[in-house]
Each structure stands twice: as structure tokens, then as C-alpha cells.
CSV table of C-alpha atoms in Angstrom, one decimal:
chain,number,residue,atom,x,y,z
A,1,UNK,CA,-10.0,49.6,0.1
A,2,UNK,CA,-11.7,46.3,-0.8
A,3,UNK,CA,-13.3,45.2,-4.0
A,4,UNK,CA,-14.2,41.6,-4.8
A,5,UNK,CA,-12.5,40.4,-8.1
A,6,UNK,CA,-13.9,37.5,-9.1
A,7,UNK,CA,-16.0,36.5,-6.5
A,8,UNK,CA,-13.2,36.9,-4.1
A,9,UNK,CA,-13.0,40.1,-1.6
A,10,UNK,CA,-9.5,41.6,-2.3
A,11,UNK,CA,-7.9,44.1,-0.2
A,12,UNK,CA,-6.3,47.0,-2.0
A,13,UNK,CA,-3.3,49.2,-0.6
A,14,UNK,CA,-4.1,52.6,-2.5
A,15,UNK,CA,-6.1,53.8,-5.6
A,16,UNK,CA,-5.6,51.9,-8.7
A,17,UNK,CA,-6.3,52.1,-12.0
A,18,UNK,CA,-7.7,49.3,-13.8
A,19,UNK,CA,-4.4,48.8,-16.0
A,20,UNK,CA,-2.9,48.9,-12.6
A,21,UNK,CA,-5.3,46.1,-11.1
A,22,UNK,CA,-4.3,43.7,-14.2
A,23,UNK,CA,-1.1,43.6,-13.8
A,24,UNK,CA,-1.5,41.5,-10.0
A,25,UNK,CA,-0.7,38.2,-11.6
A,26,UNK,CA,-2.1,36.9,-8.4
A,27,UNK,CA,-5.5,38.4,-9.1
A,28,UNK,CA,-5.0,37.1,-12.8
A,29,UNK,CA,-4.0,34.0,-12.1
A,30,UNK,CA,-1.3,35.2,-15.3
A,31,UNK,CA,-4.3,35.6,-17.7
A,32,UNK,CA,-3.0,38.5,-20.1
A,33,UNK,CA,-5.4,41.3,-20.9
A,34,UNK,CA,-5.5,39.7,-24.8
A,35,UNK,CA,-7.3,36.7,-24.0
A,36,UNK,CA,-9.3,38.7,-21.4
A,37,UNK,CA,-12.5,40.3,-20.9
A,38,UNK,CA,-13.6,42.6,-18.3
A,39,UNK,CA,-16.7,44.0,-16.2
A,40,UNK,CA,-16.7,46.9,-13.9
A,41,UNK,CA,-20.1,46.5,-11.4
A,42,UNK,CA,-21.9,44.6,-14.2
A,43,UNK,CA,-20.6,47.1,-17.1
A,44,UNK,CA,-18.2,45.8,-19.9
A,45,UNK,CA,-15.3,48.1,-20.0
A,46,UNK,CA,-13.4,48.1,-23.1
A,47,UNK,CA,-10.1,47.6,-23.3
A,48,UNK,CA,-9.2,51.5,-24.6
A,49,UNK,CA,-10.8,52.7,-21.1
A,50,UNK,CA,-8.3,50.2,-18.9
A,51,UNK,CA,-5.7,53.0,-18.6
A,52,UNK,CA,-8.0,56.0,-17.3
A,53,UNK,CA,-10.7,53.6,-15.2
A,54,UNK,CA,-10.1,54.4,-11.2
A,55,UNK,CA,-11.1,51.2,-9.3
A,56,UNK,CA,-13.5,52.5,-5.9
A,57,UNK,CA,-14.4,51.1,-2.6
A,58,UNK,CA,-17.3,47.9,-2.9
A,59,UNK,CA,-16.5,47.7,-7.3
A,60,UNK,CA,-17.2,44.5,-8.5
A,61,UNK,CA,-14.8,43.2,-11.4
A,62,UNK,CA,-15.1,40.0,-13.4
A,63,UNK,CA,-12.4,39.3,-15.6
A,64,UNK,CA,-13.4,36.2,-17.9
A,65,UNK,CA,-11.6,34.8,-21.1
A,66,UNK,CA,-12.5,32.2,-23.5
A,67,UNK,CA,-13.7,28.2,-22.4
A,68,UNK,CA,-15.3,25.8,-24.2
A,69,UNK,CA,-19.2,25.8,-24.5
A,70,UNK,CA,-21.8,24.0,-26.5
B,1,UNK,CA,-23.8,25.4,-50.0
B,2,UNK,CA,-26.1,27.7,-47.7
B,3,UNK,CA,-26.4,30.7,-45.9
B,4,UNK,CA,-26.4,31.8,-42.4
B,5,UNK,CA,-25.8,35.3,-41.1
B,6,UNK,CA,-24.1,36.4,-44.2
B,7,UNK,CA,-21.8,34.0,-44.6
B,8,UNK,CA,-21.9,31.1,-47.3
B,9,UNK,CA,-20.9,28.1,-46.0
B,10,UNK,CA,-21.1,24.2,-46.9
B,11,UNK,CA,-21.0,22.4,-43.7
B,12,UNK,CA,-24.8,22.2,-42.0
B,13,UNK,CA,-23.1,20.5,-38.4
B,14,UNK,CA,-22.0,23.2,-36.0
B,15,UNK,CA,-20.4,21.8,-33.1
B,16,UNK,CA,-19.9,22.8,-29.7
B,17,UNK,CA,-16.2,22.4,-27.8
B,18,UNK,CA,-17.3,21.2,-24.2
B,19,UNK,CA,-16.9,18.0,-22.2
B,20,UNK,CA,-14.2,16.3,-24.7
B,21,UNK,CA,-11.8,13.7,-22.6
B,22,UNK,CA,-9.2,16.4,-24.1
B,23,UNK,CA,-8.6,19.2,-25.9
B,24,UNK,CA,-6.7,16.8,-28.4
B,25,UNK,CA,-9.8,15.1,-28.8
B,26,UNK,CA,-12.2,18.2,-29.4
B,27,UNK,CA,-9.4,19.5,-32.0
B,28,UNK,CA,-9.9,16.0,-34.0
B,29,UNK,CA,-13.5,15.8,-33.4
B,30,UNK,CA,-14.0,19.2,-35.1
B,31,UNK,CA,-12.1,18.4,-37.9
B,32,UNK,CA,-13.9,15.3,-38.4
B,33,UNK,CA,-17.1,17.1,-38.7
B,34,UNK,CA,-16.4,19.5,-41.1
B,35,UNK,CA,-17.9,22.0,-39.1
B,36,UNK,CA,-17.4,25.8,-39.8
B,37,UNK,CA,-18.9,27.2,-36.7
B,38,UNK,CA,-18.6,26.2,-33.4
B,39,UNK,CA,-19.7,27.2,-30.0
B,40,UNK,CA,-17.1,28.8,-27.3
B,41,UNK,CA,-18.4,30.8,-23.6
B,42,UNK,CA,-16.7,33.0,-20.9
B,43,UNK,CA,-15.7,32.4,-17.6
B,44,UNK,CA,-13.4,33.0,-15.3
B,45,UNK,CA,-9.8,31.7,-16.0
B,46,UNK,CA,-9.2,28.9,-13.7
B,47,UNK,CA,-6.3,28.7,-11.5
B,48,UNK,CA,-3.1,27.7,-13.8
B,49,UNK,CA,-4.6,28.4,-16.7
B,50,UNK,CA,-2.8,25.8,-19.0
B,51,UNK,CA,-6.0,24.0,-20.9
B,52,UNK,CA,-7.4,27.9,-21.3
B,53,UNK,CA,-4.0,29.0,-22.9
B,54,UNK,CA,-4.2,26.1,-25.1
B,55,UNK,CA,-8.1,26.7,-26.2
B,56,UNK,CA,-7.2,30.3,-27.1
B,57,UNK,CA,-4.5,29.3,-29.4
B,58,UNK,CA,-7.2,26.6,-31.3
B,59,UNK,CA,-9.7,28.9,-31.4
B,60,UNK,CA,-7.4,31.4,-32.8
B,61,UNK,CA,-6.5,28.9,-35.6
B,62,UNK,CA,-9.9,27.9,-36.1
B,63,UNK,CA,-11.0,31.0,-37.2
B,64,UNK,CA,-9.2,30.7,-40.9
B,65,UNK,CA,-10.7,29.3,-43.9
B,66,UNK,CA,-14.0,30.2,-43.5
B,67,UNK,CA,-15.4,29.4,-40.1
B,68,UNK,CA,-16.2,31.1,-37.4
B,69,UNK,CA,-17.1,31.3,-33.6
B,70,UNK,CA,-20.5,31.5,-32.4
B,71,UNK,CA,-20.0,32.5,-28.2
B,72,UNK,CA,-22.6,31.4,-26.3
B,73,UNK,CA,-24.5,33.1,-22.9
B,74,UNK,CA,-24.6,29.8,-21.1
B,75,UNK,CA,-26.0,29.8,-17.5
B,76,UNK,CA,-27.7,33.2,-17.6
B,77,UNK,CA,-31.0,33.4,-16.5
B,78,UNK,CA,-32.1,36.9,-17.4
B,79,UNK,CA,-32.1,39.4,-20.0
B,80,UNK,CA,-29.9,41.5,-18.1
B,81,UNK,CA,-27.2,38.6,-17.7
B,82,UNK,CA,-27.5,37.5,-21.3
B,83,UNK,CA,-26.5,41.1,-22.7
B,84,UNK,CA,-23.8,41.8,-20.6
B,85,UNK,CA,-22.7,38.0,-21.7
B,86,UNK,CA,-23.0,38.7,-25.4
B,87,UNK,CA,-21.4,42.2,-24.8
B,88,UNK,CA,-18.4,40.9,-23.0
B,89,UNK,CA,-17.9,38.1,-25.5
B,90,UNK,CA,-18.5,40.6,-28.6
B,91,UNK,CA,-15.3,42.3,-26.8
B,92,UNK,CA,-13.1,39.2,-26.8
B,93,UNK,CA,-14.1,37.1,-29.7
B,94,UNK,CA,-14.6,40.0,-32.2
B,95,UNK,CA,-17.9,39.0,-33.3
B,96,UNK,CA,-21.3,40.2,-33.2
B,97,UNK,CA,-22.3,36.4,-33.1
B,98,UNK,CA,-24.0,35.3,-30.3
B,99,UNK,CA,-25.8,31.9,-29.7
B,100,UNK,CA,-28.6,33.2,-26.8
B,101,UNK,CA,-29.3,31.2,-24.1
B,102,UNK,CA,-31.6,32.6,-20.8
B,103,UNK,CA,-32.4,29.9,-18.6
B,104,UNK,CA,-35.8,29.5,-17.5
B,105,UNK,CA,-35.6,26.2,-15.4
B,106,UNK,CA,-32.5,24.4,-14.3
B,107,UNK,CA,-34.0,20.9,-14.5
B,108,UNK,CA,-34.7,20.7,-18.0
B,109,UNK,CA,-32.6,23.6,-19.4
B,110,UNK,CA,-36.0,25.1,-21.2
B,111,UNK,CA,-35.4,28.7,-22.3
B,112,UNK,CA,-37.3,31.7,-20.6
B,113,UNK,CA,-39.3,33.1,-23.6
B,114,UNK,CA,-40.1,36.3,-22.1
B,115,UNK,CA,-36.4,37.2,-21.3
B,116,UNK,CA,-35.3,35.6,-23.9
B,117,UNK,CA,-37.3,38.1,-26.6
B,118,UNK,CA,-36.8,41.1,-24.3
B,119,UNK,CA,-32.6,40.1,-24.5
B,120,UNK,CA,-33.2,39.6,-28.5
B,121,UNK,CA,-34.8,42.8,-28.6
B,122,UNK,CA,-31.7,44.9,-26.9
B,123,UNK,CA,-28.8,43.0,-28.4
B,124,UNK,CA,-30.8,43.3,-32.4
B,125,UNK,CA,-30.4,47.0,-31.4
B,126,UNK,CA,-27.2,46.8,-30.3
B,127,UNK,CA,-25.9,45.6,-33.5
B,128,UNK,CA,-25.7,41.7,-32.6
B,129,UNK,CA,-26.4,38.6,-35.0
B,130,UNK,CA,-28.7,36.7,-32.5
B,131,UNK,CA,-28.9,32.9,-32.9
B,132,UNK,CA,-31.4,32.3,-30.1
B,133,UNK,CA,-31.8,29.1,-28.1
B,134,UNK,CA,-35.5,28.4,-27.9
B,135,UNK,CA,-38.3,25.9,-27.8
B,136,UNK,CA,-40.5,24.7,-30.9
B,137,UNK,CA,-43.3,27.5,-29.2
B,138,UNK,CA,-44.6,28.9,-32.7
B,139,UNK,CA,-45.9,31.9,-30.8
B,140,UNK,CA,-42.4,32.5,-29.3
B,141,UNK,CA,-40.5,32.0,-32.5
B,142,UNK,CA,-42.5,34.4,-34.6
B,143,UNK,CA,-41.8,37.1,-31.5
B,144,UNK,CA,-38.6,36.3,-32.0
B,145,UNK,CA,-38.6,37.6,-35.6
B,146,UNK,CA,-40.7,40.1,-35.0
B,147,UNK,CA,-37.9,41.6,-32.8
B,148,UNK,CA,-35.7,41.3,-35.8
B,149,UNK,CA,-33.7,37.6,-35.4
B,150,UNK,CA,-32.9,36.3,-38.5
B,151,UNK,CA,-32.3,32.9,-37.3
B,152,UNK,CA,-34.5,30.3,-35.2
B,153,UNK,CA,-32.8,27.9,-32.9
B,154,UNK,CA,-35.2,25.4,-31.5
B,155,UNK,CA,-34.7,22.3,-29.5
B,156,UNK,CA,-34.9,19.0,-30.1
B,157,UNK,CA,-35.0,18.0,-26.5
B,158,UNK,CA,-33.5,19.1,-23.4
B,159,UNK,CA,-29.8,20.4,-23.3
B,160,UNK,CA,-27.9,17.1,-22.9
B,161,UNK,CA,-30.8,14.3,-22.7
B,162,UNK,CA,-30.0,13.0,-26.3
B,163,UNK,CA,-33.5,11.8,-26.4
B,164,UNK,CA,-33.4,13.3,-30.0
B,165,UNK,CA,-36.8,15.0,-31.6
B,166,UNK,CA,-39.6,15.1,-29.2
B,167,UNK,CA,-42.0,17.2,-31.4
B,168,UNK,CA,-41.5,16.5,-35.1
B,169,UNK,CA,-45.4,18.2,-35.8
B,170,UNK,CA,-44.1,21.8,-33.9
B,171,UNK,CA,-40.8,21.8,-35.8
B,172,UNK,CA,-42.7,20.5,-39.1
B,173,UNK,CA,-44.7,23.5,-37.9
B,174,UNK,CA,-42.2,26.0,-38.1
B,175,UNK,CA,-40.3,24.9,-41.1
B,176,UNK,CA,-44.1,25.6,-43.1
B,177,UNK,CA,-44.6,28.8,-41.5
B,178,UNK,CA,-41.1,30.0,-42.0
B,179,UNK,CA,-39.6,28.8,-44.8
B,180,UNK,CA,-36.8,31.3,-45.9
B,181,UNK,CA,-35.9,31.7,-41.7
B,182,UNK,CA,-32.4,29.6,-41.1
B,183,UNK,CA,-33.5,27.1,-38.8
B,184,UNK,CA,-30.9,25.2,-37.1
B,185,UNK,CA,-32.2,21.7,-34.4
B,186,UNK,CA,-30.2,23.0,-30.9
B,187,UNK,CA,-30.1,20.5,-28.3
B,188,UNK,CA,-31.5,16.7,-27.4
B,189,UNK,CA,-29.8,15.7,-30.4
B,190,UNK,CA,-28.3,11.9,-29.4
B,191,UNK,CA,-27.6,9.8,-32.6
B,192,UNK,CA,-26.9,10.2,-36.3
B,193,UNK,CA,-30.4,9.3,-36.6
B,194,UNK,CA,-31.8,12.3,-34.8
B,195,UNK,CA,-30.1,14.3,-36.5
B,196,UNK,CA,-30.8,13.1,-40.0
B,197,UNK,CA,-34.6,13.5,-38.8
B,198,UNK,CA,-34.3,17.2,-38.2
B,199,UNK,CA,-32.5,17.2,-42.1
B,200,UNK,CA,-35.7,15.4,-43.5
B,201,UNK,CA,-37.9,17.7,-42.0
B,202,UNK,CA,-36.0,20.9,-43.8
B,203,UNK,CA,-34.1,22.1,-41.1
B,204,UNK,CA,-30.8,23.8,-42.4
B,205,UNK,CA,-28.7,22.7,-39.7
B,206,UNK,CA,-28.1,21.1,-36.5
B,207,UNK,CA,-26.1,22.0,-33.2
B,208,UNK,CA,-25.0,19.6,-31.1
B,209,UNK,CA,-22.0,18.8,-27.9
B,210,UNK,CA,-22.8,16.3,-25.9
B,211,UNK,CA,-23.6,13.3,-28.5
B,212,UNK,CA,-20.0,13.4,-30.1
B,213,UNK,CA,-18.4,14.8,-26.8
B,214,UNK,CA,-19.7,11.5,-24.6
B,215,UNK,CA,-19.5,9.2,-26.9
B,216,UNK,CA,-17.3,6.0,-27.0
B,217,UNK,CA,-15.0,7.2,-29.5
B,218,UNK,CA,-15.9,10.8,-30.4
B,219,UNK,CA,-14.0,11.2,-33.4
B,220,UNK,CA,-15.7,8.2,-35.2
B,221,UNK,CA,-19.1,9.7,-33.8
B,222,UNK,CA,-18.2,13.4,-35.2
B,223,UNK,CA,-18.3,11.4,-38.7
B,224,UNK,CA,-20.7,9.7,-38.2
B,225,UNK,CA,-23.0,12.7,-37.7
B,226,UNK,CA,-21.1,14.8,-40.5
B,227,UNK,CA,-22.8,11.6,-42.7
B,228,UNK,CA,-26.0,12.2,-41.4
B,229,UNK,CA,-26.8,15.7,-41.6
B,230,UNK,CA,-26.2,15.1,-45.4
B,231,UNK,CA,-27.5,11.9,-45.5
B,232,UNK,CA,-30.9,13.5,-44.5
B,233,UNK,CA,-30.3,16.8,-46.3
B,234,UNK,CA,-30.0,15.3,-49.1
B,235,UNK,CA,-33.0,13.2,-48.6
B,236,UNK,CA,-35.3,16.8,-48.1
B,237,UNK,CA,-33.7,17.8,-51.6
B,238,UNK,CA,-34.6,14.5,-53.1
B,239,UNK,CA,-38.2,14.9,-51.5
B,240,UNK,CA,-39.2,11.4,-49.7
B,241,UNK,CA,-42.4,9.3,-50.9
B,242,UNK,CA,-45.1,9.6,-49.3
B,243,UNK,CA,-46.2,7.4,-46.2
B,244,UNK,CA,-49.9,5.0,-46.8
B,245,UNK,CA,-51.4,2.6,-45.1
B,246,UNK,CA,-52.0,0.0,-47.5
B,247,UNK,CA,-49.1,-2.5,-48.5
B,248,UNK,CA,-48.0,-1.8,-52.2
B,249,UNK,CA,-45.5,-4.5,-54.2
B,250,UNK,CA,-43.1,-3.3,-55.7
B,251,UNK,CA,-42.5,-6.1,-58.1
B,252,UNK,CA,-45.0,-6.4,-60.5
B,253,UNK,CA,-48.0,-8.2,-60.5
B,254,UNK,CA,-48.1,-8.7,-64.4
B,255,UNK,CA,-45.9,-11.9,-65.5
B,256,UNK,CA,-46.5,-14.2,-62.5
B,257,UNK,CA,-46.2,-17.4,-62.2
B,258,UNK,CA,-49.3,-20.1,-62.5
B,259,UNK,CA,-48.7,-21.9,-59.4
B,260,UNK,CA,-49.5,-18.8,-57.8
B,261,UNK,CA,-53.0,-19.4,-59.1
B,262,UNK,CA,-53.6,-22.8,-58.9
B,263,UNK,CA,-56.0,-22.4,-55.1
């Protein structure tokens, strides 16, 4: 199954959970789900939905955290 | 004192966190200004992720004593973008804050009006405080409270150009047409100066990056700025003179000399 996480096609073994997907520190890049924000095919998912959310063939996921901004 | 989206506050500088030489530098810049709101975004965490650990735990300190984040939507270009922007960072800052930004043109940074009202619009609904981004447009500003902001953010100049206030008659214009709207100078601010202009015209406040972040020594610039915004507050409280044409001494006429008189 592929998605593209940030931009980036990834190639996933089996169905995953969202929860599941967070834990890849590789996808991460060690960014813990405190200081992070995520979007499901330009939806925000909240955090309280991460558990149950089943990741599907083609999704789109951003997961963005705090930077500075003026 | 003032107010600004319920909150009571007594600095008038809020400062933005981008493009310090380091995150040492911001931390010290902010405190020199005195500010109690400041502007943060979202992106993606950057490989390592060091400086963005780092930021997190400032911005968690920041947020004691009175002040507050105000997360921007930087780089969208469309309603659409915007509120999943402000949604997203609504999620990770824990505030309905949002300083909106929709790009209508990439060279000068000028705002899209009509996306920017229809993104107003949705996030008012939504239950956002808006604080948008937009030009000194009277029309557009009084769309944008019709829409239900509460707040008026209007440029000086472009994002970045420091070329200070280009149009002291439209913002003059909108502090007379709305005088009990917060109104806060966003943007082309480059010196002190500039920023003490906006004061003297009535503005509330003033939002600025670049000019502290960039300069030689931003620390000593953040103060600098903290001095003028109430420099030139206090200078619309005390109500300046008025401006003639004619010259007009100021020491008196009666009592002079005779040898002024002797031709």
C-alpha cells in the first residue's frame, strides 16, 4: 500500500492505524505526537481519533509541529 | 493598558520569532520588547529536529504571565488552505488565535481580499479569534467586520520591504471610520520611526519580524522599537499640534531689543 507522508511516497507493509503510522520514527523524523499536528487528505484529525483512524491506499498525511513565523 | 481579543494587556509591540541568527537571540529579542504576543506557524519537522525541540520548549514558557501565541497561516494562498491552517494550529497551540494570511501575489506578499473574507467568514463561524492580514482597502476592511472580525490588521508595506508607511491618508482613513476596532500596523514596518508613525496616527499596535530579526544587533533594535511604539503612543494620547504653513516664533515678540529696530 502506498501513501505519501509528507510529500514523500511511502510504501506500507499491511493496514495501519494512524497511531500505528506515528510510531515509524523514520516517517517522524522522532517528532512525538505532543508537539504534532496531523492531516488526513486535507482533514485535521484530532488527536482522540489517532487510535481508530485506518490509513488507505493513495491518503495523504501531513504531520506539522510548531516553527517560527512572523 | 489595552485590549485585544479579551485579554488586557500593556505591551502594544507584538513580535514575530523568524529569521533570528539563533534561537538565543529571538528568546532575548522578545524579552527586550516587552511583547506579550508573538507569532509562531506550522510546518513539517525538519530532519533532526533539534532547533524545533528547542522552539517548543520556549514557546511553552512563553505562554505564562500573560502572553500569548498568535499562529499564523503563512504561505496559503486560498481560503481552503488558510482554514485547514488555522484548524491544525488551533489543535497544537490550544488557541483559537489565528493571525490570517492568504496570499494573493508572491512578489509583493499583498493579501487576496476575496479569499481572505470568504476564510474570515468560515473560521468566525468556527469559533476562531481572526486577526487578519490585510491591505489599508477601506472597502475590504469594513467586509472584514461585517463577517464578524473584531480586529483589523493592515499593512504598512510589503511583508519584509521595511519601507515603513506607504499610505498614512488610508490608514488615517480607517482609524476615523473605525475607531473602537483594534487596529494593529502588520508588515513594511523598518525603523523605530515607522513604527512610532503608525502610534501617532492612533493605531493600537504594531507587528513586526524582519526589522529587529535583520538588524545589526537585534536585541538593541527590539528596544529600540519597545521605545517607540510608546514614544508615539504616548504622543496620540498627548494629541500633537497642529501643522501650518506660516512660521510662528516661539519667543516672544514683546520685550525686544532696539537694535532690532534701528533699519
Amino acid at each position: 500500500m502506498k501513501i505519501v507522508f509528507n510529500g514523500q511516497t511511502v510504501e506500507l507493509p499491511n493496514t495501519h492505524t494512524l497511531s500505528a503510522l506515528l510510531t515509524d520514527s523514520n516517517l517522524t523524523k522522532g517528532l512525538s505526537i505532543e508537539q504534532a499536528v496531523v492531516a488526513v487528505n486535507q482533514t485535521l484529525v484530532h488527536k482522540s481519533d489517532y487510535e481508530t483512524l485506518i490509513i488507505h491506499e493513495g491518503d495523504q498525511i501531513e504531520m506539522l509541529t510548531a516553527v517560527v513565523g512572523g | 493598558m489595552w485590549h485585544i481579543a479579551g485579554k488586557t494587556l500593556d505591551s502594544r509591540f507584538l513580535i514575530g520569532t523568524a529569521m533570528y541568527d539563533s534561537p538565543e537571540i529571538m528568546q532575548q529579542s522578545i524579552d527586550a520588547s516587552g511583547s506579550q504576543i508573538i507569532t509562531v506557524s506550522l510546518r513539517r519537522q525538519s530532519a533532526g529536529g533539534s532547533d524545533n525541540q528547542v522552539f517548543w520548549e520556549f514557546l511553552q514558557s512563553f505562554q505564562q504571565n500573560n502572553r500569548y501565541l498568535l499562529p499564523n497561516t503563512a504561505g496559503c494562498h486560498n481560503a481552503k488552505e488558510a482554514i485547514l491552517t488555522a484548524q491544525m494550529a488551533r489543535e497544537l497551540f490550544k488557541t483559537n488565535w489565528v493571525k490570517l494570511e492568504v496570499i494573493g501575489d508572491d512578489y509583493t506578499l499583498q493579501p487576496d481580499p476575496f479569499q481572505l473574507v470568504e476564510a474570515a467568514k468560515e473560521l468566525i463561524q468556527q469559533g476562531f479569534e481572526v486577526f487578519p492580514y490585510c491591505t489599508d482597502d477601506l472597502i475590504l476592511c469594513e467586509k472584514l467586520l461585517e463577517v464578524g472580525c473584531n480586529i483589523l490588521m493592515p499593512w504598512g508595506a510589503p511583508i519584509g520591504t521595511g519601507k515603513g508607511l506607504m499610505n498614512p491618508y488610508a490608514l488615517t482613513l480607517l482609524r476615523e471610520r473605525f475607531p473602537n476596532v483594534p487596529l494593529i500596523v502588520d508588515a513594511g514596518i523598518g525603523k523605530p520611526s515607522h513604527a512610532a508613525h503608525a502610534m501617532e496616527l492612533g493605531f493600537d499596535g504594531v507587528l513586526l519580524n524582519t526589522a529587529v530579526a535583520k538588524a545589526q544587533d537585534s536585541i538593541k533594535m527590539s528596544k529600540a522599537f519597545k521605545h517607540g511604539i510608546e514614544a508615539g503612543r504616548l504622543a496620540y494620547e498627548a494629541g500633537c499640534m497642529q501643522e501650518q504653513q506660516k512660521a510662528q516664533a516661539s519667543t516672544a515678540v514683546v520685550g525686544q531689543p532696539f537694535w532690532h529696530l534701528e533699519e
